Each structure stands twice: as C-alpha cells, then as structure tokens.
C-alpha cells in the first residue's frame, strides 16, 4: 500500500514538473486525432464489448448499468 | 429517542448550511455573469452539430448462455443514432443523443425452442417472438463552461427500454482545467435504476408441467404434450426471482496532462457498485449431479443462472496520444479491471491514424483483451445443484480475445457538400473483426458516421 502511494506521488510529481505548453504551441495537440476521448464510432464497439466481456469502465464512457449486459 | 432527535437536528442544520452555501454560490455566479455580459466570449460551440451514426454487428459461436453454455450464439444487430448538440449561448450546450437498435438472435429465440416447425435444438433458431427485440434509448445532457473555460459542469438524464428491460439514469460531472489548460481533472457520477421483466425459459414458467403462456407467443406450452427422453421424472426446485430491479452507482475520476507539444495522456478510474438482480433470468443452467432430461434435441433447464446480488467493479486505465509527424499519430490505451466476482482483466489497444493529404485519414487498429473466469462460472452441464451461485454464461469464462480494425475518415473542412441545411464536416467508416482464441466465438462490426453542422 505504501509503495502504491509512493508510486502515485512520484507520478504526480513528474506530471507537475512538466513544462507547460502555451496555447499557440498546441497546434499538434489540437489535431482531432490526438483527442484523449473515444471516437464517435467507438460507441458501437464499446456497446458490444460491454455485452461480450466482463470488464467495463475506465474508457471515458459508460461503466455499468443501463443495459442487461455484464 | 433523544439522541436520534439530536442527530436529526444536526443533520437538518448541516442541510440548511449546505442549501445556504448553494444559494450564495449560485447568486455569486449569476452576479459574475451579469458583470461579464458585455465582455466578448468565443462560443464553446459555434454551430449546431448533427451526427448520424449507424452500425451492423454479427456474431456466431457455440456457447449460448440461454441454452446453458451449449448452442448457437448467432446474432445480428443493427443500430442507429442521431446526436444533436445545440449551443444555447456562449457557455451552454444541450446535447440530445437518441438511439434505436434491433437484433435477431438464435440464442434468445431458444427461450422457447418448441415452435413446432422443426425438432427443438440449441443449435437451431426458433421462430418464437423472443428471437428479436428492439432497444430504444435517449440521453440528454447539459454542459456549462465558465467564462475562462477552466471550469465545466454537466448534468445528464437517460432512458432506455427493451422488451424485458427498462432503465432510467442520471448523473453529472465536474471538470477543472489549470496550468494554462495543460492539466485537467474530472469527476463524474452516474446512477442507473434498471428494471427486469423476466422471461424465464419456457419449461420453467408457471411451475413444471403446467400450462403456461409463452412470452408474447399466442400458444400454451404444456410438458405433458411432449415426450421426455433421459430423466423422465423431470422436476426442478426453480423459483422466480423476487428482486427485479438492478441499481448501478458509478464514480469516475480522470486526470489528463499535456507532456509536450506532441504528447498528452489521461489516467482514468471508475468504481461501480451494483445491487439487485444481476443474473439474467433466461439463461439456463444444467446441473452435473442431476440426470439430464431432453425434449427432442433440447435439454430442459434445471434452473436459471444464480449470481450474487451485489457486485463491485474497479477499472483503471490510461490513454495516450503521440503526434509523430503530419502523417502519423499513435494512440494507445490500457485498462486493468477487477471485481469481487473473481474476474481480473487486461485490455490493450493501439491505433495509428495515418493522414493522406488534408482530407483522408486511415485508422488501423489492434486490441487485445484477456479475462479470468468468474468464481461462479461452470462449463456446460458442470454446475452443482448444491451450490448457491452458478452461471454458464461464457461471457464470464476465462478467455483471450483479439480485435483487428480498419477505419477511414473523409474530412471536409470547407463543408463543400450540403444536404438541405446540413453542411457535411466528415464521413467515418470502420470495420472490426473480433475473435476469442480459446472459445469458438467470432464477431464482425461495420460502423458508419456522418458529421454535419447546421447552417442557420
């Protein structure tokens, strides 16, 4: 448990130490394909996966409930 | 009694404080909004966006859960959606997401396999009404962004309905951006209140051997009209489920960070608690310690699956995007999942968008999935009647799965094609193939999407 907390702490420290990127430097990051969310059509893949697989969640979408699925 | 009263008074006082705080917060926010009325703000969403999405899914396999883990899993499913995002003003967006889908399934048709057209068989679809169903769903969400666009809150409600299942859901999210919008922290919560209308296997309805009306079929089913082969003294201790609701409570947390001008990443975590009827009422169970009974080629159920009435799921994931150059981007995804039913799983996905000129992008994709079995999973005919919980739903078995996909996008930045008031922004097409390596199961899915803006 202590090791996990330490790992999270180190991770947050690393993230916080990142040099911030200015708005005018974000041309490449603003490319639609750089998005950190699922693409529109991914909803259909996520839907069948939520029926056919036991795991769900941590993908920015639904994580349980709302359907007779697993 | 006196202690309870004191607690109640303390709770009411705390509640009043909270209400006062909310009123003050809303008042202060509205004052701020009034002060800023004359300040120019770029709209969060410039124009109304309309997305038309559709998909065709088909699958086949040999481990149908409706027939206790042995039988055809053949299924086709067609889905369509229209998603309309409307900018209400500079800060607020209303999104309406309406869905309809229909399936035909050999597996679910065998809730009642005795249609009389051919000998009942778990590998042959029945013509009964349960072979198909229609699912409708609507989600409405409202999003508000602060003036500096560094704080976003959203609320949503949803409704879904199919023949044997209905659901209402609601939730909300808070997002805070800081560090010059390099860091984003989000919190979301959702509640789904679902209700089953159980469709038990035909031979288990209204007591064994008694006449019963099948789903919405207009015929009576009576075991006395059939010849039972094998164990002719077919009898079960089956009882209907008493609880028919399923509640799901989910809490999600995410932190995203820009790491450089070409690299960004997000860490996601979800915790879900479910309670109520978590079994699927039409999935048969065959006990290994009871002699089998058949009508024609179809084995009669000893029971339906019984699973615990609570489940806690935890999922943590990471998604990263790396801009290699103007032609290539790498998108990666990884998720670890665990729950208290004994399932652990890993998911890894890699997608490499390849841009050809300014209008075309290809999306080759590979995804690997693996899971351990649920504690209460049994292979076909291996569950024991002495167990409290059992299922032969092979979606809860241990397996590995591979998914390969190729997508294509036509992007029209100038909106040269119009459909009445709709100006085309992009067209997406995608094909994915899915297979389980240690189980005979395959699936294919085609998806198509049109993205428009609405000209005023």
PDB file of C-alpha atoms in Angstrom, chain B residues 150-286:
ATOM      1  CA  UNK B 150     -11.373  26.473 -16.959  1.00  0.00           C
ATOM      2  CA  UNK B 151     -14.367  25.011 -15.175  1.00  0.00           C
ATOM      3  CA  UNK B 152     -17.078  22.867 -16.755  1.00  0.00           C
ATOM      4  CA  UNK B 153     -20.057  21.216 -15.147  1.00  0.00           C
ATOM      5  CA  UNK B 154     -22.546  18.940 -16.825  1.00  0.00           C
ATOM      6  CA  UNK B 155     -25.717  17.059 -15.970  1.00  0.00           C
ATOM      7  CA  UNK B 156     -27.417  14.241 -17.851  1.00  0.00           C
ATOM      8  CA  UNK B 157     -30.526  12.080 -17.813  1.00  0.00           C
ATOM      9  CA  UNK B 158     -31.131   8.926 -19.815  1.00  0.00           C
ATOM     10  CA  UNK B 159     -33.881   6.448 -20.561  1.00  0.00           C
ATOM     11  CA  UNK B 160     -33.700   3.029 -22.194  1.00  0.00           C
ATOM     12  CA  UNK B 161     -36.274   0.379 -22.952  1.00  0.00           C
ATOM     13  CA  UNK B 162     -36.456  -3.091 -24.472  1.00  0.00           C
ATOM     14  CA  UNK B 163     -38.932  -5.929 -24.102  1.00  0.00           C
ATOM     15  CA  UNK B 164     -37.638  -7.331 -20.836  1.00  0.00           C
ATOM     16  CA  UNK B 165     -35.542  -4.420 -19.539  1.00  0.00           C
ATOM     17  CA  UNK B 166     -36.002  -0.730 -18.808  1.00  0.00           C
ATOM     18  CA  UNK B 167     -33.669   1.829 -17.337  1.00  0.00           C
ATOM     19  CA  UNK B 168     -33.566   5.406 -16.171  1.00  0.00           C
ATOM     20  CA  UNK B 169     -30.297   7.092 -15.370  1.00  0.00           C
ATOM     21  CA  UNK B 170     -28.973  10.430 -14.278  1.00  0.00           C
ATOM     22  CA  UNK B 171     -25.632  11.896 -13.394  1.00  0.00           C
ATOM     23  CA  UNK B 172     -23.247  14.781 -13.579  1.00  0.00           C
ATOM     24  CA  UNK B 173     -19.632  15.742 -13.967  1.00  0.00           C
ATOM     25  CA  UNK B 174     -17.211  18.464 -12.914  1.00  0.00           C
ATOM     26  CA  UNK B 175     -14.057  19.339 -14.839  1.00  0.00           C
ATOM     27  CA  UNK B 176     -11.340  21.747 -13.798  1.00  0.00           C
ATOM     28  CA  UNK B 177      -8.526  22.889 -16.080  1.00  0.00           C
ATOM     29  CA  UNK B 178      -5.431  24.664 -14.841  1.00  0.00           C
ATOM     30  CA  UNK B 179      -1.731  25.126 -15.514  1.00  0.00           C
ATOM     31  CA  UNK B 180      -2.565  27.052 -18.747  1.00  0.00           C
ATOM     32  CA  UNK B 181      -5.000  24.280 -19.695  1.00  0.00           C
ATOM     33  CA  UNK B 182      -2.168  21.753 -19.580  1.00  0.00           C
ATOM     34  CA  UNK B 183      -3.744  19.809 -16.743  1.00  0.00           C
ATOM     35  CA  UNK B 184      -7.341  18.695 -16.418  1.00  0.00           C
ATOM     36  CA  UNK B 185      -9.058  16.949 -13.533  1.00  0.00           C
ATOM     37  CA  UNK B 186     -12.527  15.488 -13.911  1.00  0.00           C
ATOM     38  CA  UNK B 187     -15.019  13.847 -11.601  1.00  0.00           C
ATOM     39  CA  UNK B 188     -18.249  12.189 -12.701  1.00  0.00           C
ATOM     40  CA  UNK B 189     -21.041  10.271 -11.026  1.00  0.00           C
ATOM     41  CA  UNK B 190     -23.906   8.305 -12.513  1.00  0.00           C
ATOM     42  CA  UNK B 191     -26.840   6.324 -11.185  1.00  0.00           C
ATOM     43  CA  UNK B 192     -28.869   3.837 -13.248  1.00  0.00           C
ATOM     44  CA  UNK B 193     -32.127   2.442 -11.925  1.00  0.00           C
ATOM     45  CA  UNK B 194     -32.990  -0.570 -14.056  1.00  0.00           C
ATOM     46  CA  UNK B 195     -35.907  -2.972 -14.037  1.00  0.00           C
ATOM     47  CA  UNK B 196     -36.221  -6.501 -15.417  1.00  0.00           C
ATOM     48  CA  UNK B 197     -39.396  -8.069 -16.789  1.00  0.00           C
ATOM     49  CA  UNK B 198     -38.061 -11.627 -16.596  1.00  0.00           C
ATOM     50  CA  UNK B 199     -38.649 -14.022 -19.487  1.00  0.00           C
ATOM     51  CA  UNK B 200     -37.851 -17.384 -17.943  1.00  0.00           C
ATOM     52  CA  UNK B 201     -37.126 -20.450 -20.094  1.00  0.00           C
ATOM     53  CA  UNK B 202     -40.445 -21.800 -21.335  1.00  0.00           C
ATOM     54  CA  UNK B 203     -40.229 -25.096 -19.429  1.00  0.00           C
ATOM     55  CA  UNK B 204     -39.810 -23.272 -16.106  1.00  0.00           C
ATOM     56  CA  UNK B 205     -42.789 -20.963 -16.323  1.00  0.00           C
ATOM     57  CA  UNK B 206     -45.798 -21.272 -14.053  1.00  0.00           C
ATOM     58  CA  UNK B 207     -44.466 -24.425 -12.437  1.00  0.00           C
ATOM     59  CA  UNK B 208     -43.243 -27.586 -14.043  1.00  0.00           C
ATOM     60  CA  UNK B 209     -45.620 -29.397 -16.329  1.00  0.00           C
ATOM     61  CA  UNK B 210     -48.364 -26.828 -16.048  1.00  0.00           C
ATOM     62  CA  UNK B 211     -49.826 -24.928 -18.929  1.00  0.00           C
ATOM     63  CA  UNK B 212     -48.202 -21.534 -19.395  1.00  0.00           C
ATOM     64  CA  UNK B 213     -48.294 -18.751 -21.897  1.00  0.00           C
ATOM     65  CA  UNK B 214     -45.005 -18.174 -23.642  1.00  0.00           C
ATOM     66  CA  UNK B 215     -43.703 -14.573 -23.718  1.00  0.00           C
ATOM     67  CA  UNK B 216     -45.923 -12.941 -26.299  1.00  0.00           C
ATOM     68  CA  UNK B 217     -46.475 -16.135 -28.288  1.00  0.00           C
ATOM     69  CA  UNK B 218     -50.124 -16.990 -28.587  1.00  0.00           C
ATOM     70  CA  UNK B 219     -49.783 -20.622 -27.651  1.00  0.00           C
ATOM     71  CA  UNK B 220     -49.886 -22.651 -24.495  1.00  0.00           C
ATOM     72  CA  UNK B 221     -46.914 -24.749 -23.533  1.00  0.00           C
ATOM     73  CA  UNK B 222     -47.507 -27.949 -21.627  1.00  0.00           C
ATOM     74  CA  UNK B 223     -44.795 -30.501 -20.918  1.00  0.00           C
ATOM     75  CA  UNK B 224     -47.427 -33.244 -20.906  1.00  0.00           C
ATOM     76  CA  UNK B 225     -47.758 -32.782 -24.657  1.00  0.00           C
ATOM     77  CA  UNK B 226     -44.127 -33.807 -25.208  1.00  0.00           C
ATOM     78  CA  UNK B 227     -42.114 -36.986 -24.790  1.00  0.00           C
ATOM     79  CA  UNK B 228     -39.264 -36.512 -22.336  1.00  0.00           C
ATOM     80  CA  UNK B 229     -36.149 -38.547 -23.061  1.00  0.00           C
ATOM     81  CA  UNK B 230     -33.479 -39.380 -20.444  1.00  0.00           C
ATOM     82  CA  UNK B 231     -34.586 -38.491 -16.936  1.00  0.00           C
ATOM     83  CA  UNK B 232     -38.356 -38.755 -17.421  1.00  0.00           C
ATOM     84  CA  UNK B 233     -39.190 -37.592 -13.919  1.00  0.00           C
ATOM     85  CA  UNK B 234     -38.201 -34.050 -14.854  1.00  0.00           C
ATOM     86  CA  UNK B 235     -38.592 -31.811 -11.871  1.00  0.00           C
ATOM     87  CA  UNK B 236     -36.754 -28.755 -10.563  1.00  0.00           C
ATOM     88  CA  UNK B 237     -36.725 -26.587  -7.494  1.00  0.00           C
ATOM     89  CA  UNK B 238     -36.847 -23.480  -9.693  1.00  0.00           C
ATOM     90  CA  UNK B 239     -38.346 -20.349  -8.198  1.00  0.00           C
ATOM     91  CA  UNK B 240     -38.860 -16.924  -9.701  1.00  0.00           C
ATOM     92  CA  UNK B 241     -36.544 -14.089  -8.728  1.00  0.00           C
ATOM     93  CA  UNK B 242     -38.058 -11.927  -6.028  1.00  0.00           C
ATOM     94  CA  UNK B 243     -35.959  -8.852  -6.741  1.00  0.00           C
ATOM     95  CA  UNK B 244     -36.402  -7.475 -10.254  1.00  0.00           C
ATOM     96  CA  UNK B 245     -34.568  -4.174 -10.047  1.00  0.00           C
ATOM     97  CA  UNK B 246     -30.879  -3.515 -10.692  1.00  0.00           C
ATOM     98  CA  UNK B 247     -29.266  -0.337  -9.392  1.00  0.00           C
ATOM     99  CA  UNK B 248     -25.837   0.804 -10.529  1.00  0.00           C
ATOM    100  CA  UNK B 249     -23.836   3.576  -8.899  1.00  0.00           C
ATOM    101  CA  UNK B 250     -20.660   4.702 -10.603  1.00  0.00           C
ATOM    102  CA  UNK B 251     -17.986   7.199  -9.704  1.00  0.00           C
ATOM    103  CA  UNK B 252     -15.298   8.181 -12.197  1.00  0.00           C
ATOM    104  CA  UNK B 253     -12.134  10.199 -11.880  1.00  0.00           C
ATOM    105  CA  UNK B 254      -9.691  11.333 -14.546  1.00  0.00           C
ATOM    106  CA  UNK B 255      -6.501  13.369 -14.756  1.00  0.00           C
ATOM    107  CA  UNK B 256      -5.129  14.426 -18.110  1.00  0.00           C
ATOM    108  CA  UNK B 257      -1.805  16.101 -18.700  1.00  0.00           C
ATOM    109  CA  UNK B 258      -0.047  17.621 -21.666  1.00  0.00           C
ATOM    110  CA  UNK B 259       3.502  16.286 -21.515  1.00  0.00           C
ATOM    111  CA  UNK B 260       4.967  18.086 -24.534  1.00  0.00           C
ATOM    112  CA  UNK B 261       3.865  19.746 -27.769  1.00  0.00           C
ATOM    113  CA  UNK B 262       3.383  16.241 -29.220  1.00  0.00           C
ATOM    114  CA  UNK B 263       2.357  14.072 -26.305  1.00  0.00           C
ATOM    115  CA  UNK B 264      -0.600  14.010 -23.951  1.00  0.00           C
ATOM    116  CA  UNK B 265      -2.002  11.415 -21.612  1.00  0.00           C
ATOM    117  CA  UNK B 266      -5.014  10.755 -19.399  1.00  0.00           C
ATOM    118  CA  UNK B 267      -5.418   8.455 -16.398  1.00  0.00           C
ATOM    119  CA  UNK B 268      -8.948   7.182 -15.809  1.00  0.00           C
ATOM    120  CA  UNK B 269     -10.520   5.344 -12.897  1.00  0.00           C
ATOM    121  CA  UNK B 270     -14.057   4.064 -12.376  1.00  0.00           C
ATOM    122  CA  UNK B 271     -15.643   2.412  -9.379  1.00  0.00           C
ATOM    123  CA  UNK B 272     -19.066   0.843  -9.862  1.00  0.00           C
ATOM    124  CA  UNK B 273     -21.322  -0.726  -7.268  1.00  0.00           C
ATOM    125  CA  UNK B 274     -24.304  -2.751  -8.490  1.00  0.00           C
ATOM    126  CA  UNK B 275     -27.100  -4.301  -6.491  1.00  0.00           C
ATOM    127  CA  UNK B 276     -30.298  -6.179  -7.239  1.00  0.00           C
ATOM    128  CA  UNK B 277     -30.988  -8.754  -9.937  1.00  0.00           C
ATOM    129  CA  UNK B 278     -27.562  -9.222 -11.543  1.00  0.00           C
ATOM    130  CA  UNK B 279     -28.459 -12.622 -13.018  1.00  0.00           C
ATOM    131  CA  UNK B 280     -30.020 -12.853 -16.470  1.00  0.00           C
ATOM    132  CA  UNK B 281     -33.367 -14.636 -15.933  1.00  0.00           C
ATOM    133  CA  UNK B 282     -33.490 -16.515 -19.260  1.00  0.00           C
ATOM    134  CA  UNK B 283     -30.046 -18.131 -19.051  1.00  0.00           C
ATOM    135  CA  UNK B 284     -30.411 -21.861 -18.337  1.00  0.00           C
ATOM    136  CA  UNK B 285     -28.313 -23.966 -16.004  1.00  0.00           C
ATOM    137  CA  UNK B 286     -27.761 -27.719 -16.316  1.00  0.00           C
TER     138      UNK B 286
END
